[in-house]
Each structure stands twice: as C-alpha cells, then as structure tokens.
Amino acid sequence: MLENLSEKEQLILESLKTVIDPEVEINIVYLGLIYEITHNEENFQTDMIATLSARGCPVGDTILNHIKIAAEAAIPGSFANVELVWEPQWTPEMITPEGKAALNM
Amino acid sequence: MNAGLSTKNAPSPIVVLPHYVFGAVAFLVASVMLFFISGDIVKSNVGPGVLSVTHILVLGWITMVIYGALYQLIPVVMEVRLGSELLAHISFGTMAVGTVLLSLSFWRTYIMPNILVEIGGTLIFISALLFAINALISAKKSERRTIENTFIITSIFWLLFTIALGIVMIINAKKHFLAPSSVELLQIHAAAALIGWFMMLVIGVASTLMPMFFIAHNLNRTLLKISYGLINIGLIGLIVSLYAMADTILPAIFAFLIVAGMLLFVMFNYSAYKKRLRRKLDIGMKLSVLAFALLALTLVSAVVAALDLELLKNWNVKFDLAYGISLILGFFTALILGQMYKTLPFIVWLQKYQDKVGKFKIPMPASLYSEKVADAHYYSFIAGFVLLIIAIFTTLPVLAQISSVFFIITALLYGYNTFMIVFHKEDIKPLKS
C-alpha cells in the first residue's frame, strides 16, 4: 500500500516516523498504522488513510492530530487530511521488519 | 468516519476525577482502620469495625473508582457519549455522603435499625440507581453488541439487585418478614455484590482493556461467552439455594459453576498476555497481572470454602475470610491500583495537551506520576497482602497490624501519585529548544 511513493510522499512518510504510539513506544509507520499517503502537487493537499491498533484507543484522536501536523510540517504550506479506517483490520503481521526488530519479535 | 475513537465521546474530566480522589482517600482511611480491627479480623469476628471497613473498601474505594473509570470507559467500550454528566455528579455526591454515613454508623454501633444506616443506605441506593440509569441510557445508544458490553449491562442489573436487597435487609431488621436469617441474607447480599456487580463488571471492562493495553489480537471470545453463561446460572442458582436455605450440595455446585466461569475469564486474559505485542510491562500492567495472579488465589480459596471439607473443619472459616480478603483487598485492589495508571494520566494528559501535540515539546502521560513511587507501592502492597493472609491462618493480630502498616504505606504512595496526576500543572516547551 505504501509503494511507489513520490519524492514528496516519501518526505511525508519520513516525517510520520516522528509520531510515536505511546502504548507500544515505536512510531506509527513501523507499526503499520499508515495505509496510504497521496500528495496532490496541484492543490498542495495530502490525503492519508490510517488505522489504530485498537478501537477506542485512549490516545486515538491525539495520534490522528499528530499525523496531520507531521504531514503538514513535511511540506510547508500544505493541507493534510487523515481518514481513520477499521478495514482492513490492523494485525501484528502489518508491523514492518524495522518495527519487529524494535519490539524483539 | 471516526467511530471507534474514544476521545470524541470523552466526558469532562470534572465528572471523572473526584471519584479517583475520593477512592484514594477511602483506601487510606480503610488501611488505617484495618490497624485497629486486626484482632477482630484474625479471629474472623464480623463486628462493627469489620463491617465498617468492608463498606469503606467496597463502596468508597472499589465502587467509587469503578464509577469514575466507567464514566471514562463507557465511551471506549460502547462508543457513545455518557448518558448524562449531571446524573454522574449527583450519583457521586450521594455515594460519597452515603458511604460516610453508613461506615461511620457501623463503626459506632452494631445495633440495627439505626437512622444513620437507613439514610446512608438510601443515599447509596439513589446513587446506584442514577448510575444504573446513566449507564443503561448510554448502552441503549450504543450500536456495539459485544459480549464485553453484555457483561457490563448485566452487572448493572446485579448492582440494583444488591442495593435493593441491602435496603430490604435494613427494613427486615425492624419488621422480620423474611424467612432466611440475617446471616443467609448477608451471604446473598455479598454474593450478588462481589460476583454479580463487581466481578461481571470487571470481566466486561478488563476483557476490553487488557487486550488493548497488551496489544493482543485474535483472541477466543467464545471463552467469555461460556463464562457469562456459567457465572449467571451459577449466581442465580446460588442465591435461590441460599434463600431456600437448601442444606444440600446445591450451593457448592452453583459455586463451582461461578468458579469455572471466572477461570475461563482468567484463561482469556492469560491468552492475551501470551500473545502480547508489548513485552515489557509498565507499572499499570504489572499491577494488573498481579491482580490476575491474586484472582487465581481467590478461586482456590473459593473452591476450598465451597467444599466445606470435614478434614479442614477448623480452617473453613479462615478460608471463607481468605476468599473475601483476596477478592476485595487482593484482586480488586491490585486491579484498581494498576488500572489507575492506565486511565487517570490519559484523562489529565488529554485535557492539558491534546491540542498541543506536534506543536510544543510536551510530557508523555507516564511522566505525570512518579514511577519510583508506583514501584514502591507495588512491593508494599504485596507485603501487606501476604502478611494479612498469613495473619488469618496463624491468628496472630500483630501480623495483621504490620500488614495494615504496609497497606497504609501503599495507600499513601498511591494517593501521592493520584494527587500528582490530578493536580498536574501544564508543562510545555518550544519544539526546537
């Protein structure tokens, strides 16, 4: 899903690695919570599709806000939009190899 | 689009926080009182002091924190807003005053009926009724029909039954219109409160939160469904057989069904623990895991107490007491001590920092309290609990007194962290400094 990213989208992805899930203490990209990043160069808008590790996560809102702020910080002057989805449901198999190494999995 | 986000539905912190503060104070008061009734406890003498401390623990500590936590957790579990914040405020006030009146009255005199007991009991009934209405309004709005929700809703009906029976018992003390003795009624009251209300509620909430905090997936929820059936059938059967004063094996059989149901709940959580993503446990989860170990101990005491073996003739009363203590001062207390660290810091943190994430350098929720203090009360709690159980079986009041000192230390340290979190001052720094 996070394949064939443009240069700008790659920049956004790097910026999203500063967003840490406080419960697991690794970043949300390594955790596999970001499903899609699309940056439109014409209207300077970034659309992202993300999930959370559990429904009702107490810091869910905060993580989503942080994703928006981090994406906008990556491309100054841009506007970011995050859509929260529960399908496909997140599972530990979605954790990246870097995340698995950080979690000693 | 944002279904499944608890923070969208979170209540005002002022609804939740007073419950945690009252609970922390009640735990400290009960721990101090424990010192003065150590003689009664080791002799299994359910006198005025024991009755008073039990009600402070059950109402002022456990119920109060559960109320507060549930007001925060209903949006998490049911994905709706709380029915009414005003009802929650009134329910807090009536429970607080009712608990003080009831416990004070029990402490001063054992003679029933007593006007303070009647007023206190009525206030607690009103509080429970308002809480139940509030929770049921929320449940009605919820579209999520999960086994966890079913446990919570059923527990609220058991709460109403428990309180109603308490009121009936107070009136019965004056009018004597019920056939069973006050001891049998007390057993029914305690069974409905501990198993129906507390245990079922804890199962509903913990089955949602523990996998969430462990980050465990693909769990077998059939275990919970069977557990629900076993506990309810067992509890109804136990109450009916106790009321009918059935001097048969029936109460023991129903008690076994309850124990089997609780065992399935423990198995569900054990599987979440084994499948957990987060290997290193923080203090909140360490205390919660300890709570489950103590629940296993509770189940063993319950089985021995239910068997009522001739071989252990002189020890059966001690096992009854060990069962009650390991449930109230063991499992429930450890779980509350632990889950406070998984809920309260987030409530305060979200209030102070939610809109500052990514814009300022802010502390993490875990920085709102002292981990060293929490670690210290983890060990003082274990010491206090173990000494109390040994005191019961050795009948040594001095051990119970030393145990209460450890409980006082635990309550003071826990209270310190609770107040540190509740009265946390905002601490933000520029992002690039």
Short mmCIF file of C-alpha atoms in Angstrom, two decimals, chain B residues 47 74 118 169 181 183 193 196 210 307 318 344 403 406 412 414:
data_model
loop_
_atom_site.label_atom_id
_atom_site.label_comp_id
_atom_site.label_asym_id
_atom_site.label_seq_id
_atom_site.Cartn_x
_atom_site.Cartn_y
_atom_site.Cartn_z
CA GLY B 47 -18.09 -6.98 64.32
CA ILE B 74 -18.22 3.71 28.58
CA GLU B 118 -31.14 4.00 56.89
CA MET B 169 -32.30 -6.20 54.91
CA SER B 181 -31.69 -15.49 58.83
CA VAL B 183 -26.53 -14.42 58.01
CA ALA B 193 -22.29 -7.60 45.13
CA GLY B 196 -22.83 -10.11 40.09
CA MET B 210 -6.37 -5.83 28.81
CA LEU B 307 -16.11 -27.82 49.56
CA LYS B 318 -10.42 -18.94 57.67
CA LEU B 344 -6.10 8.71 35.01
CA SER B 403 0.17 -5.81 57.31
CA PHE B 406 2.13 -1.82 54.65
CA LEU B 412 -0.10 6.99 50.97
CA TYR B 414 -0.80 5.63 45.67
#
